[in-house]
Coordinates of C-alpha atoms in Angstrom, one line a residue:
M158 CA 171.8 -67.9 -44.5
K159 CA 175.1 -69.5 -45.7
R160 CA 173.9 -69.4 -49.3
R161 CA 173.1 -65.7 -48.9
E162 CA 176.6 -64.9 -47.5
L163 CA 178.3 -66.8 -50.3
L164 CA 176.2 -65.0 -52.9
H165 CA 176.7 -61.5 -51.4
R166 CA 180.4 -61.9 -50.7
G167 CA 181.0 -63.1 -54.2
F168 CA 179.1 -60.0 -55.4
A169 CA 181.2 -57.7 -53.2
L170 CA 184.4 -59.2 -54.6
A171 CA 183.2 -58.7 -58.1
L172 CA 182.5 -55.1 -57.4
A173 CA 186.1 -54.6 -56.1
L174 CA 187.5 -56.2 -59.3
T175 CA 185.5 -54.2 -61.8
S176 CA 187.3 -51.6 -63.9
S177 CA 186.8 -47.9 -63.6
A178 CA 184.8 -48.0 -66.8
A179 CA 182.1 -49.9 -64.9
V180 CA 181.8 -47.3 -62.1
A181 CA 179.4 -45.3 -64.3
Q182 CA 176.8 -48.0 -64.2
S183 CA 175.2 -50.5 -61.9
A184 CA 177.3 -53.7 -61.5
F185 CA 174.1 -55.6 -60.7
P186 CA 172.5 -57.3 -63.8
S187 CA 169.0 -56.2 -64.9
F188 CA 166.2 -58.5 -63.7
E189 CA 162.7 -58.3 -62.3
L190 CA 163.0 -58.0 -58.5
E191 CA 159.2 -57.9 -57.7
R192 CA 157.7 -61.2 -56.6
L193 CA 154.2 -60.0 -55.7
E194 CA 151.6 -61.7 -57.9
L195 CA 147.9 -60.7 -57.6
N196 CA 145.0 -63.0 -58.4
P197 CA 143.2 -60.6 -60.8
G198 CA 139.7 -62.2 -60.4
A199 CA 140.2 -62.7 -56.6
E200 CA 137.0 -64.7 -56.2
G201 CA 138.6 -66.9 -53.6
S202 CA 142.0 -65.4 -52.6
L203 CA 143.8 -62.2 -53.4
L204 CA 147.0 -63.9 -54.3
V205 CA 146.5 -67.6 -54.9
G206 CA 144.3 -69.1 -57.7
M207 CA 141.8 -71.7 -56.4
G208 CA 140.6 -72.9 -59.8
E209 CA 137.8 -70.4 -59.8
L210 CA 136.8 -67.9 -62.5
L211 CA 134.6 -64.8 -62.5
P212 CA 131.0 -65.4 -63.5
V213 CA 130.5 -64.9 -67.3
G214 CA 130.3 -61.2 -68.1
D215 CA 131.7 -60.0 -64.8
M216 CA 134.7 -57.6 -64.5
R217 CA 136.9 -56.7 -61.6
F218 CA 139.4 -53.8 -61.4
S219 CA 141.8 -53.5 -58.5
V220 CA 144.3 -50.9 -57.3
V221 CA 146.9 -51.9 -54.7
A222 CA 149.5 -49.9 -52.8
H223 CA 152.4 -52.2 -51.7
Y224 CA 155.5 -51.8 -49.5
A225 CA 158.4 -54.4 -49.3
H226 CA 161.1 -54.1 -46.7
N227 CA 164.7 -55.2 -47.5
P228 CA 163.9 -57.2 -50.7
L229 CA 167.6 -57.1 -51.7
M230 CA 170.5 -57.5 -49.2
L231 CA 174.3 -57.6 -49.6
E232 CA 176.8 -59.1 -47.2
M233 CA 180.1 -57.1 -47.4
D234 CA 183.1 -57.4 -45.0
G235 CA 180.8 -58.8 -42.3
Q236 CA 178.3 -56.0 -42.7
S237 CA 174.8 -56.4 -44.1
L238 CA 173.9 -53.7 -46.6
S239 CA 170.3 -53.0 -47.8
I240 CA 170.9 -52.5 -51.5
V241 CA 167.2 -52.1 -51.8
G242 CA 166.0 -51.3 -48.3
S243 CA 162.5 -50.2 -49.0
R244 CA 160.4 -50.4 -52.2
A245 CA 156.9 -49.0 -52.7
T246 CA 154.9 -50.0 -55.8
A247 CA 151.4 -49.5 -57.1
H248 CA 149.8 -52.5 -58.7
V249 CA 146.8 -52.2 -61.1
A250 CA 145.0 -55.5 -61.9
A251 CA 141.9 -56.3 -64.0
A252 CA 140.0 -59.4 -64.9
Y253 CA 137.1 -60.1 -67.2
A254 CA 135.2 -63.3 -68.1
P255 CA 133.9 -63.3 -71.7
L256 CA 132.8 -66.9 -71.4
D257 CA 131.7 -69.2 -68.6
W258 CA 135.0 -71.1 -69.0
L259 CA 137.4 -68.3 -69.8
Q260 CA 138.9 -65.4 -67.9
V261 CA 141.5 -62.9 -69.1
G262 CA 143.6 -60.9 -66.6
L263 CA 146.1 -58.0 -66.5
Q264 CA 148.5 -56.9 -63.8
V265 CA 150.7 -53.8 -64.2
P266 CA 153.2 -52.8 -61.4
A267 CA 154.7 -49.3 -61.1
L268 CA 157.6 -48.4 -58.8
Y269 CA 157.2 -45.0 -57.2
Q270 CA 159.7 -45.1 -54.3
A271 CA 162.8 -47.0 -53.4
T272 CA 165.6 -46.5 -50.9
G273 CA 168.9 -48.4 -50.3
T274 CA 172.6 -48.3 -49.7
E275 CA 174.8 -47.0 -52.5
V276 CA 178.3 -48.6 -52.9
E277 CA 179.6 -46.2 -55.6
A278 CA 183.2 -46.8 -54.8
E279 CA 183.0 -50.4 -55.8
G280 CA 181.0 -49.7 -59.0
Y281 CA 177.5 -50.1 -57.7
L282 CA 174.8 -47.3 -58.1
R283 CA 171.5 -47.6 -56.3
P284 CA 168.7 -48.8 -58.6
S285 CA 166.2 -46.1 -59.9
S286 CA 163.3 -45.2 -57.6
F287 CA 160.8 -44.8 -60.3
G288 CA 159.7 -47.0 -63.3
L289 CA 157.3 -49.3 -64.8
G290 CA 157.5 -53.0 -63.8
T291 CA 156.8 -56.0 -66.0
P292 CA 153.2 -56.0 -67.2
V293 CA 151.6 -59.5 -67.1
V294 CA 148.7 -60.6 -69.3
S295 CA 147.0 -63.9 -68.3
V296 CA 144.4 -66.3 -69.8
R297 CA 142.7 -68.7 -67.5
A298 CA 140.5 -71.6 -68.6
G299 CA 138.2 -73.5 -66.3
L300 CA 138.3 -77.3 -66.7
L301 CA 136.1 -78.4 -63.7
T302 CA 133.6 -76.7 -61.5
Q303 CA 132.4 -77.8 -58.1
D304 CA 128.6 -78.2 -57.9
D305 CA 126.0 -79.3 -55.3
Q306 CA 127.0 -83.0 -56.0
G307 CA 130.7 -82.3 -55.2
G308 CA 133.8 -82.2 -57.3
V309 CA 136.5 -79.4 -57.3
D310 CA 137.3 -76.2 -59.2
L311 CA 140.1 -76.8 -61.6
A312 CA 141.7 -74.4 -64.0
V313 CA 144.9 -73.8 -66.0
E314 CA 146.4 -70.4 -66.7
L315 CA 149.1 -69.0 -68.9
G316 CA 150.7 -65.7 -67.9
V317 CA 152.9 -63.7 -70.3
G318 CA 155.2 -61.0 -69.0
M319 CA 156.0 -58.3 -71.5
P320 CA 159.6 -56.8 -71.7
L321 CA 158.4 -53.2 -71.0
G322 CA 159.7 -52.7 -67.5
N323 CA 162.4 -50.3 -66.3
A324 CA 165.7 -52.2 -66.3
S325 CA 167.5 -49.5 -64.2
A326 CA 164.9 -49.9 -61.4
L327 CA 165.3 -53.7 -61.3
A328 CA 161.8 -54.0 -62.8
S329 CA 162.4 -55.9 -65.9
D330 CA 164.2 -59.0 -67.1
P331 CA 166.5 -58.6 -70.2
D332 CA 164.6 -57.9 -73.4
Q333 CA 162.7 -61.1 -73.4
W334 CA 159.1 -62.3 -72.9
R335 CA 158.4 -64.2 -69.7
L336 CA 156.1 -67.2 -69.6
A337 CA 154.3 -68.4 -66.4
P338 CA 152.0 -71.4 -66.8
K339 CA 150.0 -72.5 -63.8
V340 CA 147.5 -75.2 -62.7
M341 CA 145.2 -74.5 -59.8
V342 CA 142.6 -76.5 -57.9
G343 CA 140.3 -75.5 -55.1
R344 CA 137.2 -76.6 -53.1
H345 CA 134.4 -75.2 -51.0
F346 CA 134.0 -76.5 -47.5
G347 CA 130.9 -74.7 -46.2
F348 CA 132.2 -71.3 -44.9
L349 CA 135.8 -72.1 -46.1
R350 CA 137.5 -72.3 -49.4
A351 CA 140.9 -74.0 -49.8
G352 CA 143.1 -74.0 -52.9
V353 CA 146.6 -74.7 -54.2
E354 CA 148.4 -73.7 -57.3
L355 CA 151.6 -74.9 -59.0
G356 CA 153.3 -72.6 -61.5
F357 CA 156.5 -72.4 -63.5
L358 CA 158.3 -69.1 -64.2
Q359 CA 160.4 -69.1 -67.4
R360 CA 162.9 -66.2 -67.6
P361 CA 166.6 -65.8 -68.7
T362 CA 169.2 -67.4 -66.6
Q363 CA 171.7 -64.8 -65.3
A364 CA 174.8 -64.9 -63.1
L365 CA 174.6 -62.3 -60.3
T366 CA 178.4 -62.3 -59.9
P367 CA 179.7 -63.6 -63.2
R368 CA 183.4 -62.6 -62.6
V369 CA 183.8 -64.4 -59.3
D370 CA 181.1 -67.1 -59.0
P371 CA 179.1 -68.0 -62.1
D372 CA 177.0 -70.4 -60.1
D373 CA 175.3 -67.5 -58.4
Q374 CA 172.4 -67.4 -60.8
I375 CA 168.7 -66.4 -61.1
G376 CA 166.5 -67.9 -63.7
N377 CA 163.7 -70.5 -64.1
E378 CA 161.8 -71.5 -61.0
L379 CA 158.8 -73.4 -59.7
R380 CA 156.3 -71.3 -57.8
L381 CA 153.9 -72.8 -55.2
G382 CA 150.9 -71.3 -53.5
A383 CA 148.3 -72.4 -51.0
A384 CA 145.4 -70.4 -49.5
L385 CA 142.6 -70.8 -47.0
A386 CA 139.8 -68.2 -47.1
T387 CA 136.5 -67.7 -45.3
T388 CA 133.2 -67.1 -47.3
G389 CA 129.7 -65.8 -46.9
R390 CA 130.4 -62.6 -45.0
R391 CA 131.1 -59.0 -45.8
L392 CA 134.2 -59.2 -43.6
R393 CA 136.4 -62.1 -44.9
W394 CA 139.8 -63.5 -43.9
E395 CA 142.4 -65.4 -45.8
L396 CA 145.8 -67.0 -45.2
N397 CA 148.2 -67.4 -48.1
V398 CA 151.5 -69.3 -48.3
R399 CA 153.7 -68.6 -51.3
G400 CA 157.0 -70.1 -52.1
M401 CA 159.5 -70.8 -54.9
V402 CA 161.9 -73.6 -55.8
P403 CA 164.7 -72.5 -58.0
L404 CA 165.8 -74.5 -61.0
T405 CA 169.2 -72.8 -60.9
S406 CA 171.6 -72.3 -58.0
Q407 CA 169.5 -69.4 -56.7
P408 CA 168.4 -69.9 -53.1
G409 CA 164.7 -70.7 -52.3
A410 CA 162.2 -68.6 -50.4
A411 CA 158.7 -68.6 -48.9
E412 CA 156.2 -66.1 -47.6
L413 CA 153.3 -66.2 -45.1
L414 CA 150.7 -63.6 -45.9
P415 CA 147.4 -63.3 -43.9
G416 CA 144.8 -60.8 -45.2
V417 CA 141.4 -59.2 -44.6
R418 CA 138.7 -58.1 -47.0
Y419 CA 135.5 -56.0 -46.5
L420 CA 132.7 -55.6 -49.0
V421 CA 131.6 -52.0 -48.7
N422 CA 128.8 -52.4 -51.3
P423 CA 128.1 -54.7 -54.2
T424 CA 130.6 -52.8 -56.5
F425 CA 133.4 -51.9 -54.1
E426 CA 135.7 -54.0 -51.8
M427 CA 138.5 -52.9 -49.6
F428 CA 141.4 -55.2 -48.5
A429 CA 144.7 -55.3 -46.7
M430 CA 147.5 -57.9 -46.3
A431 CA 150.8 -58.2 -44.5
G432 CA 153.3 -61.0 -44.2
V433 CA 156.9 -62.1 -43.6
G434 CA 159.4 -63.7 -45.9
V435 CA 161.8 -66.6 -45.3
G436 CA 164.8 -67.2 -47.5
S437 CA 167.4 -65.1 -49.3
A438 CA 166.1 -65.2 -52.9
P439 CA 166.3 -61.7 -54.4
G440 CA 162.9 -60.1 -54.2
T441 CA 161.8 -61.9 -51.0
P442 CA 161.4 -59.1 -48.4
L443 CA 161.8 -59.3 -44.6
F444 CA 158.2 -58.3 -44.6
R445 CA 155.6 -56.7 -46.9
V446 CA 152.3 -54.9 -46.5
M447 CA 149.7 -53.9 -49.0
A448 CA 146.3 -52.3 -49.1
G449 CA 143.8 -51.5 -51.9
G450 CA 140.4 -51.7 -53.3
A451 CA 138.5 -53.5 -56.0
F452 CA 135.8 -52.1 -58.2
G453 CA 133.2 -53.5 -60.6
D454 CA 131.6 -56.9 -59.9
A455 CA 133.1 -57.2 -56.4
T456 CA 130.4 -59.4 -54.8
P457 CA 131.6 -63.0 -54.8
R458 CA 129.1 -65.5 -56.1
R459 CA 127.6 -68.1 -53.8
G460 CA 129.4 -71.5 -54.0
P461 CA 128.2 -75.0 -53.1
G462 CA 127.7 -75.2 -49.3
E463 CA 128.4 -71.5 -48.8
S464 CA 126.1 -68.9 -47.4
S465 CA 125.6 -65.8 -49.6
V466 CA 127.5 -62.6 -48.8
N467 CA 124.4 -60.7 -49.8
C468 CA 122.7 -61.9 -46.6
E469 CA 124.7 -59.4 -44.6
P470 CA 122.6 -56.4 -43.6
G471 CA 122.6 -53.5 -46.1
L472 CA 123.2 -55.7 -49.2
P473 CA 120.4 -56.4 -51.7
H474 CA 119.3 -60.1 -51.8
T475 CA 116.3 -62.3 -52.5
I476 CA 114.3 -64.2 -49.9
E477 CA 115.3 -67.5 -51.5
E478 CA 119.0 -66.6 -51.3
C479 CA 118.9 -66.1 -47.5
P480 CA 116.8 -68.9 -46.0
D481 CA 118.2 -68.3 -42.5
M482 CA 117.3 -64.7 -42.3
D483 CA 114.0 -63.3 -41.0
E484 CA 113.0 -60.9 -43.7
D485 CA 109.8 -59.6 -42.1
H486 CA 111.1 -59.7 -38.5
D487 CA 108.3 -61.8 -37.2
G488 CA 110.5 -64.5 -35.5
V489 CA 110.1 -67.0 -38.3
R490 CA 113.0 -67.8 -40.6
N491 CA 112.5 -67.3 -44.4
S492 CA 112.9 -71.0 -45.1
V493 CA 109.8 -71.9 -43.0
D494 CA 107.9 -68.6 -43.3
R495 CA 104.8 -69.1 -45.5
C496 CA 104.4 -65.3 -45.7
P497 CA 108.1 -64.2 -45.7
S498 CA 107.3 -60.6 -46.8
E499 CA 104.6 -59.9 -44.3
P500 CA 104.9 -60.1 -40.4
G501 CA 102.7 -62.8 -39.0
D502 CA 102.3 -65.2 -36.1
I503 CA 104.7 -68.0 -35.3
A504 CA 101.7 -70.3 -34.7
R505 CA 100.5 -69.5 -38.3
S506 CA 104.0 -70.1 -39.8
G507 CA 104.6 -66.4 -40.2
C508 CA 101.2 -65.5 -41.7
T509 CA 98.3 -63.5 -40.3
A510 CA 94.8 -64.8 -40.0
K511 CA 93.7 -63.9 -43.5
D512 CA 91.1 -65.4 -45.8
T513 CA 92.1 -64.1 -49.2
D514 CA 89.5 -66.1 -51.2
S515 CA 86.7 -65.5 -48.7
D516 CA 85.7 -69.2 -48.5
G517 CA 85.6 -69.3 -44.7
L518 CA 89.0 -70.9 -44.3
E519 CA 92.0 -68.8 -43.3
D520 CA 94.9 -68.9 -45.6
M521 CA 97.3 -71.0 -43.5
L522 CA 94.6 -73.8 -43.4
D523 CA 93.5 -73.3 -47.0
A524 CA 95.2 -75.6 -49.5
C525 CA 94.0 -73.2 -52.3
P526 CA 94.1 -69.7 -50.6
F527 CA 93.4 -67.8 -53.8
E528 CA 90.4 -69.9 -55.0
P529 CA 87.2 -70.3 -53.1
G530 CA 86.4 -73.9 -52.3
L531 CA 84.7 -76.3 -49.9
A532 CA 85.9 -76.9 -46.4
A533 CA 85.5 -80.6 -47.0
N534 CA 88.0 -80.2 -49.9
Q535 CA 90.6 -78.3 -47.8
G536 CA 89.3 -75.0 -49.3
C537 CA 89.8 -76.0 -52.9
P538 CA 87.1 -76.1 -55.5
L539 CA 86.0 -79.4 -57.0
R540 CA 88.1 -79.9 -60.1
D541 CA 86.6 -80.9 -63.5
A542 CA 89.5 -80.7 -65.9
D543 CA 87.6 -82.1 -68.9
K544 CA 84.5 -80.1 -68.2
D545 CA 82.2 -83.1 -68.4
E546 CA 80.3 -82.2 -65.2
T547 CA 81.9 -85.2 -63.5
P548 CA 84.2 -84.0 -60.6
D549 CA 87.8 -85.2 -61.1
E550 CA 87.7 -87.1 -57.8
T551 CA 85.0 -89.5 -59.2
D552 CA 86.0 -89.2 -62.9
S553 CA 87.8 -92.3 -64.2
C554 CA 89.0 -90.3 -67.2
P555 CA 89.6 -86.8 -65.7
N556 CA 91.3 -85.5 -68.9
D557 CA 88.7 -86.9 -71.4
A558 CA 85.1 -85.7 -71.4
G559 CA 82.5 -88.4 -71.1
P560 CA 79.0 -89.0 -69.9
A561 CA 78.4 -89.6 -66.2
D562 CA 76.8 -93.0 -66.8
N563 CA 80.2 -94.0 -68.3
R564 CA 82.1 -92.8 -65.1
G565 CA 83.1 -89.6 -67.0
C566 CA 84.9 -91.5 -69.7
P567 CA 84.2 -91.1 -73.4
V568 CA 82.5 -93.9 -75.4
R569 CA 85.5 -95.6 -76.9
D570 CA 84.1 -97.2 -80.0
A571 CA 80.9 -95.5 -81.2
D572 CA 80.7 -97.3 -84.6
K573 CA 81.7 -100.7 -83.2
D574 CA 84.4 -101.3 -85.7
G575 CA 87.0 -102.4 -83.1
I576 CA 88.9 -99.0 -83.2
D577 CA 88.8 -96.6 -80.3
N578 CA 87.3 -93.3 -81.1
D579 CA 90.5 -91.4 -80.4
K580 CA 92.3 -93.5 -83.1
D581 CA 89.3 -93.8 -85.4
A582 CA 89.4 -91.3 -88.3
C583 CA 85.7 -91.9 -88.9
P584 CA 84.4 -92.6 -85.4
N585 CA 80.7 -92.7 -86.5
E586 CA 81.3 -95.0 -89.6
A587 CA 82.6 -98.5 -89.4
G588 CA 85.7 -99.2 -91.4
P589 CA 88.8 -101.5 -91.5
V590 CA 91.9 -100.9 -89.4
E591 CA 94.0 -100.2 -92.5
R592 CA 91.6 -97.3 -93.3
N593 CA 91.9 -96.0 -89.7
G594 CA 88.3 -96.9 -89.1
C595 CA 86.9 -95.2 -92.2
P596 CA 84.8 -97.1 -94.8
E597 CA 86.4 -98.0 -98.1
S598 CA 85.9 -95.6 -100.9
D599 CA 86.3 -96.2 -104.7
A600 CA 85.8 -92.9 -106.5
D601 CA 86.4 -94.4 -110.0
K602 CA 84.4 -97.6 -109.3
D603 CA 87.1 -99.9 -110.7
G604 CA 87.2 -102.2 -107.7
V605 CA 90.4 -100.8 -106.4
P606 CA 90.0 -98.8 -103.1
N607 CA 91.2 -95.2 -103.2
R608 CA 93.7 -96.0 -100.5
I609 CA 95.8 -98.1 -102.9
D610 CA 94.6 -96.7 -106.2
S611 CA 97.4 -94.8 -108.0
C612 CA 94.8 -93.5 -110.6
A613 CA 92.0 -92.7 -108.2
N614 CA 89.9 -90.7 -110.8
E615 CA 90.4 -93.1 -113.7
P616 CA 89.1 -96.7 -113.9
G617 CA 91.9 -99.2 -114.2
D618 CA 93.2 -102.7 -113.6
P619 CA 93.8 -103.9 -110.0
K620 CA 97.0 -105.5 -111.2
N621 CA 98.2 -102.2 -112.5
Q622 CA 97.8 -100.2 -109.2
G623 CA 94.2 -99.2 -110.3
C624 CA 95.5 -97.5 -113.5
P625 CA 94.5 -98.3 -117.1
G626 CA 96.5 -101.0 -118.9
H627 CA 98.1 -98.5 -121.3
V628 CA 99.4 -96.4 -118.3
Q629 CA 102.5 -97.4 -116.4
P630 CA 102.1 -95.9 -112.9
L631 CA 105.4 -94.7 -111.3
V632 CA 104.0 -94.4 -107.7
E633 CA 102.6 -97.2 -105.6
I634 CA 100.5 -96.3 -102.5
R635 CA 101.3 -98.4 -99.5
P636 CA 100.3 -98.0 -95.8
G637 CA 102.0 -94.9 -94.5
R638 CA 104.1 -94.1 -97.6
L639 CA 104.3 -93.5 -101.3
V640 CA 106.7 -95.9 -103.0
L641 CA 108.5 -94.6 -106.1
L642 CA 109.0 -96.9 -109.0
G643 CA 112.0 -94.8 -110.0
K644 CA 114.6 -92.5 -108.4
V645 CA 114.8 -88.7 -107.8
F646 CA 118.1 -87.3 -109.2
F647 CA 120.0 -84.2 -108.3
E648 CA 123.1 -82.5 -109.5
P649 CA 126.1 -84.0 -107.6
S650 CA 126.5 -82.4 -104.2
Q651 CA 123.8 -79.9 -105.1
A652 CA 120.1 -79.4 -104.3
R653 CA 119.1 -78.7 -108.0
L654 CA 116.7 -81.3 -109.5
L655 CA 117.7 -83.0 -112.7
S656 CA 115.1 -82.8 -115.5
R657 CA 114.9 -86.6 -115.7
S658 CA 113.2 -86.6 -112.3
H659 CA 110.3 -84.5 -113.4
E660 CA 108.2 -87.3 -114.8
L661 CA 108.4 -89.3 -111.6
L662 CA 107.6 -86.2 -109.5
D663 CA 104.7 -85.3 -111.8
W664 CA 103.3 -88.7 -110.8
V665 CA 103.8 -88.0 -107.1
A666 CA 101.9 -84.6 -107.5
R667 CA 99.1 -86.4 -109.4
V668 CA 98.7 -89.0 -106.6
I669 CA 98.7 -86.5 -103.8
K670 CA 96.1 -84.3 -105.5
E671 CA 93.8 -87.2 -106.2
H672 CA 94.0 -88.4 -102.6
P673 CA 92.7 -85.5 -100.3
E674 CA 92.5 -88.1 -97.5
M675 CA 96.3 -87.8 -97.2
P676 CA 96.4 -84.6 -95.1
L677 CA 100.2 -84.3 -94.9
I678 CA 103.1 -85.7 -96.9
V679 CA 106.6 -85.5 -95.5
V680 CA 109.2 -85.2 -98.2
G681 CA 112.3 -86.9 -96.6
A682 CA 115.7 -86.6 -98.2
H683 CA 118.6 -88.9 -97.2
T684 CA 122.3 -89.3 -98.2
D685 CA 125.3 -91.6 -97.4
D686 CA 127.9 -91.0 -94.7
R687 CA 130.5 -89.3 -96.9
G688 CA 131.2 -85.7 -95.7
F689 CA 130.4 -84.0 -92.4
P690 CA 127.1 -84.8 -90.7
D691 CA 126.0 -81.2 -90.3
A692 CA 126.8 -80.4 -94.0
N693 CA 125.0 -83.6 -95.1
R694 CA 122.0 -82.6 -93.0
R695 CA 121.9 -79.1 -94.5
M696 CA 122.2 -80.5 -98.1
T697 CA 119.4 -83.1 -97.6
Q698 CA 117.2 -80.4 -96.1
A699 CA 117.8 -78.2 -99.2
R700 CA 117.0 -81.2 -101.5
A701 CA 113.8 -82.0 -99.7
E702 CA 112.8 -78.4 -100.0
A703 CA 113.6 -78.4 -103.7
V704 CA 111.2 -81.4 -104.2
R705 CA 108.5 -79.8 -102.1
Q706 CA 108.7 -76.6 -104.2
Y707 CA 108.5 -78.6 -107.4
L708 CA 105.3 -80.4 -106.2
I709 CA 103.8 -77.0 -105.1
S710 CA 104.5 -75.8 -108.7
K711 CA 102.5 -78.7 -109.9
G712 CA 99.4 -77.7 -107.9
V713 CA 99.9 -79.5 -104.6
P714 CA 98.8 -77.3 -101.7
A715 CA 101.8 -76.1 -99.7
E716 CA 100.1 -76.9 -96.4
R717 CA 100.0 -80.6 -97.4
L718 CA 103.8 -80.9 -97.8
Q719 CA 106.6 -80.7 -95.3
A720 CA 110.3 -81.0 -96.2
Q721 CA 112.7 -82.9 -93.9
G722 CA 116.4 -83.5 -94.4
Y723 CA 117.8 -86.4 -92.4
G724 CA 121.4 -86.3 -93.6
Q725 CA 123.2 -89.6 -93.1
D726 CA 121.3 -90.6 -89.9
R727 CA 118.8 -93.2 -91.4
P728 CA 120.6 -95.5 -93.8
I729 CA 118.7 -98.5 -95.3
D730 CA 121.8 -100.2 -96.6
T731 CA 125.6 -100.4 -95.9
N732 CA 127.8 -97.4 -96.6
A733 CA 130.7 -99.7 -97.2
T734 CA 129.8 -100.3 -100.9
S735 CA 129.0 -98.0 -103.8
I736 CA 125.6 -99.8 -104.3
G737 CA 124.8 -99.4 -100.6
R738 CA 125.7 -95.7 -100.7
E739 CA 123.5 -95.3 -103.8
N740 CA 120.6 -96.9 -102.0
N741 CA 121.1 -94.6 -99.0
R742 CA 120.9 -91.5 -101.3
R743 CA 117.2 -91.4 -101.7
V744 CA 114.0 -89.3 -101.4
E745 CA 110.9 -90.8 -99.5
F746 CA 107.3 -89.6 -99.2
I747 CA 105.8 -90.4 -95.8
I748 CA 102.0 -90.2 -95.3
V749 CA 101.2 -88.6 -91.9
D750 CA 97.9 -89.8 -90.5
S751 CA 95.4 -87.0 -89.7
Q752 CA 95.1 -88.3 -86.2
S753 CA 98.9 -88.6 -85.5
D754 CA 101.4 -86.1 -84.4
K755 CA 103.1 -83.8 -87.0
A756 CA 106.2 -85.0 -88.6
E757 CA 109.4 -84.4 -86.6
S758 CA 111.2 -81.1 -87.1
P759 CA 114.5 -81.0 -89.1
R760 CA 117.4 -81.7 -86.9

């Protein structure tokens, strides 16, 4: 209290020394006296942030009536004067979460009643009883969220106070924006939540008694808060401790504020709070009380280790949400009640003696209560997933149909060519592995099998890819791919084909049309690592599609072609040299086997 006496006596002396010209106005400087800060989302505490955010899309709107007793005292000639003896304000707060990691908030205080002692003879007029306080807009970002595996809720917030308050009512700092960054952390402990916050208030530094003691100042300060709150009930309690550490010669202060909250219905909550203040910092009352209500999404969400508020009688909830309740009032808790919506017997785990599928077994003993089955099979029918008339329990291949004399498995190699039927493209005709089990075919009878013949319909020389000697083939057929004896060119950084690529692509179209045994060709376009990966992927997809459209224009059926842009993800050479990058900018033609999966989708 010594600091308060020095501050106030210095102020009294300043009043006595002011000129008569100063009598017409308040000798006290303009500053924001109000110290009540609401937590707009109020998921955990009404006053202290616990690192929590509203669920995405939720909104909360609060109205609070607040009374502070003796928030500003003056010591004069051994007598304590209540310069602001009582102060009544209304606070409107709102919060909204547009994203799962972002919450925006607003708090607007309005002074509607104030009383105090006027010392007009010394040049002091009592502050105004009515006026708008400092509106505060806040943005809160969630950094961490506690889950079932543990962790904490961690968030940061920036509050901005707008210079719109009434200066004559001690409800605004001088015409200057206020900044109030905060960091807050909290954790759930079963039916309790605990949290702390650390904030910084930036506002102008002012001397309260500049003529006598310039060291009596208000200005920047650290703000601290801690809270403990109960959870999981309509009636909840909380305890808040709030304090400030001045960064000027202003005295410090702290407040203890217990409160109670009651959820009337899912969209309306009532609350009240009272507390006492310690310290002589301006704005710290001897005691304060407040009461109000919140509207909108007022039901708190269920946190890790918490019970749900909705499990209270009269609130809507799901059976899974409240495992400890007895929804059907049959003496069996929801978590162990096999029939939680229908009253039953405790001996039957909450069910009645029913036989839904009429198979002679009551439901509580029936492993398949909705399908008739055999008692020897616990009431379930004999399963035959592959429909081969061999029950699954004796079927060695329950998902593949096969004869009973082969234990329900299919005959694996009907044509005895060493390739299982499920991989044999011609399961009833023997053929080599490279032909996927199909016999060799040679449509033009030139001794070159169709599978490697680039001129399948025209007799040719085996040394010339099966083409006549006067023809230079530009496409070589290899297992799983078509190898180009040339390069496909595009306009730089574009998907438009250059005309010098047409001859090569005409050969590709010819080969595909002459080989109907190739059911699907994937046109794959690649590039080097210059540029952004997503842009490269989009460009190569467009180039692959341009090649596909050209081949379709040359008579290749559209269903036999698929375009795939890989971007820079599959280099075949180094990207550190120009030659390597040139090799990586390429178009490939992959043959998809008729028995294999479809080509992968564009990424």
